[in-house]
């Protein structure tokens, strides 16, 4: 049986990268999943506090991410939607896995190096240990498949390594090795201001990303201001090498239109960015405005969203609890 797990941090406005790189793929997986497959989509609020958060804003962001999941097509009747901190098993398994995680493995994680910046000794332990908690998120449900953007590939490899280390250490076959599902075209959407940086919630410039809450005028303005280069659009996909901004914008078009990048390059070959950007805007607005409108409607009904999270938490705890009991017994903890 497939068990599919993924999540997003409630650290701010969800953007096109989260949608195209992750959530849209979750919806596709949900819609073609076998009847006995289990799908869990988590709002990973414990990960969010690895960088400072305003408590009131964090609570609101949890509802916003929940609304975004549903607005993008995650159906709470078919998938479990919940926030991580309501299932104590995540933190409990985190500790067990932490005791099997050599520092050498964690020292290799590039996201910590990027996020901790120049002042590594000021960075908090939680940011360093984040990949172990992520492994616990996945393994707690004995997930078999994890759809993520390409930026999370290294963390997924660590989760597989930790699953293997636990199984070997205790002589069990308890954790399956979770498979990353990293899907094509939109695996890494880059910043609109700098084609070498990924689109990110925490980028200081709001012009670097298209948020799922942006209206049509804002989307048009952001695409119009998006960084380009002075050349016309290329005639072949090979000519995109060393043109990161052109590659990113054409890639976004291809992902939104569900077309191959080569076909999109051929369609706009030799054209100026200005005309292409107008068509990209039309496509982005057509795809995103139904999501934005549904999100607004859902956020006007917080009771409904609370109900979804409550039911999701019950369902997630129901799956997690027996797994955690098994793990604690295997480790040798006494229980009443
Ligand atoms: N730019 C991106 N392109 C493709 N996929 C992306 N994802 C994030 N950014 C891109 C995918 O979205 C899922 C949830 O990510 P997350 O919010 O939990 O953490 P993140 O990857 O750290 O995203 P951000 O936007 O960069 O958040 P902050 O700024 O808070 O760190 C993951 O599957 C991710 O791959």
Coordinates of C-alpha atoms and ligand atoms in Angstrom, one line a residue:
X1 CA 0.0 0.0 0.0
X2 CA 1.3 3.5 -0.9
X3 CA 1.6 6.0 2.0
X4 CA 2.2 9.5 0.6
X5 CA 3.5 12.2 2.9
X6 CA 4.5 15.8 2.3
X7 CA 4.3 19.3 3.9
X8 CA 4.8 23.0 3.6
X9 CA 6.0 25.3 6.4
X10 CA 3.6 28.1 7.5
X11 CA 6.4 30.7 7.2
X12 CA 4.5 33.2 5.0
X13 CA 2.6 33.4 1.7
X14 CA 2.7 30.3 -0.4
X15 CA 4.1 31.1 -3.8
X16 CA 4.2 29.7 -7.3
X17 CA 7.3 27.6 -6.5
X18 CA 5.4 25.8 -3.7
X19 CA 2.4 25.3 -6.0
X20 CA 4.2 24.1 -9.1
X21 CA 7.0 22.3 -7.3
X22 CA 4.9 20.6 -4.7
X23 CA 1.2 21.1 -4.1
X24 CA 0.0 20.7 -7.7
X25 CA 1.8 17.3 -7.8
X26 CA 0.1 16.3 -4.6
X27 CA -3.3 17.0 -6.1
X28 CA -2.3 14.9 -9.2
X29 CA -1.2 12.0 -6.9
X30 CA -4.3 12.3 -4.8
X31 CA -6.5 12.2 -7.9
X32 CA -4.9 9.0 -9.3
X33 CA -4.2 7.3 -6.0
X34 CA -5.5 3.7 -5.4
X35 CA -8.4 3.5 -3.1
X36 CA -6.3 2.0 -0.3
X37 CA -3.5 4.6 -0.6
X38 CA -3.1 6.9 2.4
X39 CA -2.2 10.5 1.7
X40 CA -1.1 12.9 4.4
X41 CA -0.5 16.6 3.8
X42 CA 1.0 18.3 6.8
X43 CA 1.3 22.0 7.7
X44 CA 4.8 21.7 9.3
X45 CA 4.5 24.3 12.0
X46 CA 7.3 22.9 14.1
X47 CA 9.7 23.4 11.2
X48 CA 8.5 27.0 10.9
X49 CA 9.9 28.0 14.4
X50 CA 13.5 27.1 13.3
X51 CA 13.5 30.8 12.3
X52 CA 11.8 33.4 14.5
X53 CA 8.0 33.7 14.2
X54 CA 5.4 36.0 15.6
X55 CA 3.0 33.6 17.4
X56 CA -0.2 35.4 16.2
X57 CA 1.1 35.5 12.7
X58 CA 2.1 31.8 12.8
X59 CA -1.4 30.8 13.9
X60 CA -2.8 32.7 11.0
X61 CA -0.3 31.3 8.6
X62 CA -1.3 27.7 9.6
X63 CA -4.9 28.5 8.5
X64 CA -3.6 30.2 5.3
X65 CA -1.6 27.1 4.3
X66 CA -4.6 24.9 5.1
X67 CA -6.8 27.1 2.9
X68 CA -4.2 27.0 0.2
X69 CA -4.0 23.2 0.2
X70 CA -7.8 22.9 -0.2
X71 CA -8.0 25.7 -2.8
X72 CA -5.3 24.0 -4.9
X73 CA -7.4 20.8 -4.9
X74 CA -6.4 18.7 -1.8
X75 CA -9.7 17.2 -0.7
X76 CA -10.0 16.7 3.1
X77 CA -12.3 13.7 2.5
X78 CA -9.6 11.9 0.5
X79 CA -6.4 13.2 2.1
X80 CA -5.5 13.9 5.7
X81 CA -4.7 17.6 6.3
X82 CA -3.3 18.5 9.7
X83 CA -0.7 20.5 11.5
X84 CA 2.4 18.8 12.7
X85 CA 2.4 20.1 16.4
X86 CA -1.0 18.3 17.0
X87 CA 0.7 14.9 16.5
X88 CA 3.2 14.4 19.4
X89 CA 4.8 11.5 17.6
X90 CA 6.7 13.8 15.2
X91 CA 8.8 15.2 18.1
X92 CA 9.0 11.8 19.9
X93 CA 10.4 10.0 16.8
X94 CA 12.6 13.0 16.1
X95 CA 14.5 12.2 19.3
X96 CA 14.9 8.5 18.5
X97 CA 16.3 9.4 15.1
X98 CA 18.5 12.1 16.4
X99 CA 20.3 9.4 18.5
X100 CA 21.0 7.6 15.2
X101 CA 22.1 10.6 13.2
X102 CA 25.9 11.0 12.9
X103 CA 26.9 14.7 12.9
X104 CA 28.9 14.0 9.7
X105 CA 25.6 13.4 7.9
X106 CA 24.1 16.6 9.2
X107 CA 27.2 18.6 8.4
X108 CA 26.7 17.9 4.7
X109 CA 23.2 19.5 4.5
X110 CA 23.4 22.5 2.2
X111 CA 20.2 24.2 3.3
X112 CA 21.6 24.7 6.8
X113 CA 24.7 26.3 5.3
X114 CA 22.5 28.6 3.2
X115 CA 20.0 29.5 5.9
X116 CA 22.5 30.0 8.7
X117 CA 24.4 32.5 6.6
X118 CA 27.6 34.0 7.8
X119 CA 26.9 33.8 11.6
X120 CA 26.8 30.0 12.0
X121 CA 27.5 30.1 15.8
X122 CA 24.4 32.2 16.2
X123 CA 22.2 29.7 14.3
X124 CA 19.9 27.7 16.6
X125 CA 20.1 23.9 17.1
X126 CA 16.6 23.5 15.6
X127 CA 17.7 24.8 12.2
X128 CA 20.7 22.4 12.2
X129 CA 18.5 19.5 13.3
X130 CA 15.6 20.3 10.9
X131 CA 16.4 17.4 8.5
X132 CA 16.1 14.9 11.4
X133 CA 12.6 16.2 12.2
X134 CA 11.7 16.0 8.6
X135 CA 12.8 12.4 8.5
X136 CA 10.6 11.8 11.6
X137 CA 7.7 13.4 9.8
X138 CA 8.0 11.0 7.0
X139 CA 9.0 7.8 8.8
X140 CA 6.3 8.2 11.6
X141 CA 3.7 7.2 9.0
X142 CA 6.1 4.7 7.3
X143 CA 5.6 6.7 4.2
X144 CA 6.6 5.1 0.9
X145 CA 6.5 8.2 -1.4
X146 CA 7.3 11.9 -0.7
X147 CA 6.5 14.4 -3.4
X148 CA 8.8 17.5 -3.0
X149 CA 10.6 20.1 -5.0
X150 CA 14.2 19.5 -6.0
X151 CA 15.5 21.6 -3.1
X152 CA 14.4 18.9 -0.6
X153 CA 16.2 16.0 -2.4
X154 CA 19.1 16.0 0.0
X155 CA 16.8 16.0 3.1
X156 CA 15.0 13.0 1.6
X157 CA 18.2 11.2 1.1
X158 CA 19.0 11.7 4.8
X159 CA 15.5 10.3 5.7
X160 CA 16.3 7.2 3.7
X161 CA 19.7 6.9 5.4
X162 CA 18.1 7.2 8.8
X163 CA 15.5 4.6 8.0
X164 CA 18.2 2.2 6.9
X165 CA 20.4 3.0 10.0
X166 CA 17.4 2.3 12.4
X167 CA 16.4 -0.9 10.6
X168 CA 20.0 -2.2 10.6
X169 CA 20.7 -1.2 14.2
X170 CA 17.7 -3.0 15.6
X171 CA 17.7 -5.8 13.1
X172 CA 14.1 -5.0 11.8
X173 CA 12.5 -4.1 8.5
X174 CA 10.2 -1.5 10.0
X175 CA 10.8 1.6 8.0
X176 CA 10.4 1.4 4.2
X177 CA 12.9 3.6 2.4
X178 CA 10.8 6.6 1.3
X179 CA 11.0 7.4 -2.5
X180 CA 11.3 11.1 -3.4
X181 CA 8.9 12.1 -6.2
X182 CA 10.4 15.1 -7.9
X183 CA 8.4 16.0 -10.9
X184 CA 9.8 17.5 -14.1
X185 CA 9.5 21.0 -15.4
X186 CA 8.7 22.9 -12.2
X187 CA 11.0 21.1 -9.8
X188 CA 12.8 24.3 -9.0
X189 CA 11.2 27.7 -9.7
X190 CA 13.6 30.6 -9.4
X191 CA 13.3 34.1 -8.0
X192 CA 11.8 36.7 -10.5
X193 CA 14.6 39.1 -9.4
X194 CA 17.5 36.7 -9.7
X195 CA 17.4 33.5 -11.8
X196 CA 20.2 31.9 -9.7
X197 CA 18.2 31.9 -6.4
X198 CA 15.1 29.8 -5.8
X199 CA 11.8 31.5 -5.3
X200 CA 11.3 31.5 -1.6
X201 CA 8.8 32.8 1.0
X202 CA 11.5 34.3 3.1
X203 CA 13.1 36.4 0.3
X204 CA 13.0 40.0 1.4
X205 CA 11.6 41.2 -1.9
X206 CA 7.9 40.5 -2.5
X207 CA 8.7 41.1 -6.2
X208 CA 10.9 37.9 -6.2
X209 CA 7.8 35.7 -6.1
X210 CA 4.2 35.3 -7.1
X211 CA 2.1 34.6 -4.1
X212 CA -1.0 32.5 -4.2
X213 CA -2.8 35.5 -2.7
X214 CA -1.7 38.0 -5.3
X215 CA -4.5 39.5 -7.5
X216 CA -4.3 39.9 -11.3
X217 CA -2.9 43.4 -11.2
X218 CA -0.1 42.4 -8.8
X219 CA 0.8 39.3 -10.8
X220 CA 0.9 41.5 -14.0
X221 CA 3.2 44.0 -12.3
X222 CA 5.6 41.4 -10.9
X223 CA 5.9 39.6 -14.3
X224 CA 6.4 42.9 -16.0
X225 CA 9.2 43.8 -13.6
X226 CA 10.8 40.3 -13.6
X227 CA 14.5 40.4 -14.5
X228 CA 15.4 39.5 -18.0
X229 CA 18.5 39.9 -20.3
X230 CA 18.8 42.1 -23.3
X231 CA 18.6 39.3 -26.0
X232 CA 15.4 38.2 -27.7
X233 CA 14.0 34.8 -26.6
X234 CA 16.1 31.9 -27.9
X235 CA 15.3 29.6 -30.8
X236 CA 16.3 26.4 -29.1
X237 CA 16.3 25.0 -25.5
X238 CA 20.1 24.6 -25.7
X239 CA 20.5 28.3 -26.1
X240 CA 19.0 28.8 -22.6
X241 CA 22.4 27.8 -21.0
X242 CA 23.7 30.9 -19.2
X243 CA 20.4 32.7 -19.5
X244 CA 18.9 31.8 -16.1
X245 CA 16.1 34.4 -16.1
X246 CA 14.9 33.4 -19.6
X247 CA 15.0 29.8 -18.6
X248 CA 13.0 30.4 -15.5
X249 CA 10.3 32.4 -17.2
X250 CA 9.9 30.0 -20.1
X251 CA 10.0 27.1 -17.5
X252 CA 7.2 28.8 -15.5
X253 CA 5.1 29.1 -18.7
X254 CA 5.8 25.5 -19.6
X255 CA 4.8 24.3 -16.2
X256 CA 1.6 26.4 -16.1
X257 CA 0.6 25.3 -19.6
X258 CA 1.6 21.7 -18.9
X259 CA 3.9 21.7 -22.0
X260 CA 7.4 20.6 -22.7
X261 CA 9.9 23.4 -22.4
X262 CA 11.1 22.7 -26.0
X263 CA 7.6 23.4 -27.4
X264 CA 7.4 26.7 -25.4
X265 CA 10.8 27.8 -26.6
X266 CA 9.7 27.1 -30.2
X267 CA 6.5 29.0 -29.7
X268 CA 8.2 32.2 -28.6
X269 CA 11.5 31.8 -30.6
X270 CA 13.0 35.2 -31.5
X271 CA 10.3 37.2 -29.8
X272 CA 10.9 40.1 -27.3
X273 CA 10.3 39.5 -23.6
X274 CA 7.6 42.2 -23.5
X275 CA 5.1 40.2 -25.7
X276 CA 6.0 36.9 -24.0
X277 CA 5.5 38.4 -20.5
X278 CA 1.9 39.5 -21.5
X279 CA 1.1 35.9 -22.5
X280 CA 2.7 34.6 -19.3
X281 CA 0.7 37.0 -17.2
X282 CA -2.6 35.9 -18.9
X283 CA -1.7 32.2 -18.3
X284 CA -0.7 32.8 -14.6
X285 CA -3.8 34.8 -13.8
X286 CA -6.1 32.3 -15.5
X287 CA -4.5 29.5 -13.4
X288 CA -4.1 31.2 -10.1
X289 CA -7.2 33.4 -9.8
X290 CA -9.6 30.5 -9.0
X291 CA -7.2 29.4 -6.3
X292 CA -6.9 32.9 -4.8
X293 CA -10.7 33.3 -4.8
X294 CA -11.3 30.0 -3.1
X295 CA -8.6 30.8 -0.5
X296 CA -10.3 34.1 0.3
X297 CA -13.7 32.3 0.7
X298 CA -12.2 29.6 3.0
X299 CA -10.3 32.1 5.1
X300 CA -13.6 33.9 5.8
X301 CA -14.7 30.7 7.5
X302 CA -12.0 29.8 10.1
X303 CA -14.4 27.4 11.9
X304 CA -14.4 25.2 8.8
X305 CA -10.6 25.3 8.6
X306 CA -10.3 24.4 12.3
X307 CA -12.7 21.5 11.7
X308 CA -10.5 20.2 8.9
X309 CA -7.4 20.4 11.0
X310 CA -9.1 18.8 14.0
X311 CA -10.3 15.8 11.9
X312 CA -6.9 15.6 10.2
X313 CA -5.1 15.5 13.5
X314 CA -7.3 12.7 14.8
X315 CA -6.7 10.7 11.6
X316 CA -2.9 11.3 11.7
X317 CA -2.6 10.4 15.4
X318 CA -4.6 7.2 14.7
X319 CA -1.9 6.1 12.1
X320 CA 1.1 7.4 14.1
X321 CA 0.3 6.0 17.5
X322 CA 0.7 2.3 16.8
X323 CA 3.9 3.0 14.8
X324 CA 5.3 5.0 17.7
X325 CA 4.5 2.2 20.2
X326 CA 6.3 -0.3 18.0
X327 CA 9.3 2.0 17.8
X328 CA 9.4 2.6 21.6
X329 CA 9.2 -1.2 22.2
X330 CA 12.0 -1.8 19.6
X331 CA 14.2 0.8 21.3
X332 CA 13.6 -0.8 24.7
X333 CA 11.6 1.8 26.5
X334 CA 9.4 0.5 29.3
X335 CA 5.7 1.3 29.2
X336 CA 2.8 0.7 31.5
Ligands
LIG1 N1 11.2 27.6 -5.7 C1 10.7 26.4 -5.6 N2 10.5 25.7 -6.7 C2 10.0 24.4 -6.6 N3 9.5 23.9 -5.4 C3 9.7 24.6 -4.3 N4 9.3 24.4 -3.0 C4 9.7 25.5 -2.3 N5 10.2 26.4 -3.0 C5 10.2 25.9 -4.3 C6 8.7 23.2 -2.5 O1 7.6 23.5 -1.7 C7 7.5 22.5 -0.7 C8 7.4 23.2 0.7 O2 8.5 24.0 1.0 P1 8.6 24.7 2.4 O3 7.8 25.9 2.4 O4 8.3 23.7 3.5 O5 10.1 25.0 2.5 P2 11.1 25.6 1.6 O6 11.5 24.6 0.5 O7 12.2 26.1 2.5 O8 10.3 26.8 0.9 P3 10.6 28.3 0.9 O9 9.6 29.0 0.2 O10 12.0 28.6 0.6 O11 10.3 28.7 2.5 P4 11.2 29.4 3.5 O12 11.6 30.7 2.8 O13 10.4 29.6 4.7 O14 12.4 28.6 3.7 C9 8.7 21.6 -0.7 O15 8.4 20.4 -1.4 C10 9.7 22.4 -1.6 O16 10.5 21.6 -2.3

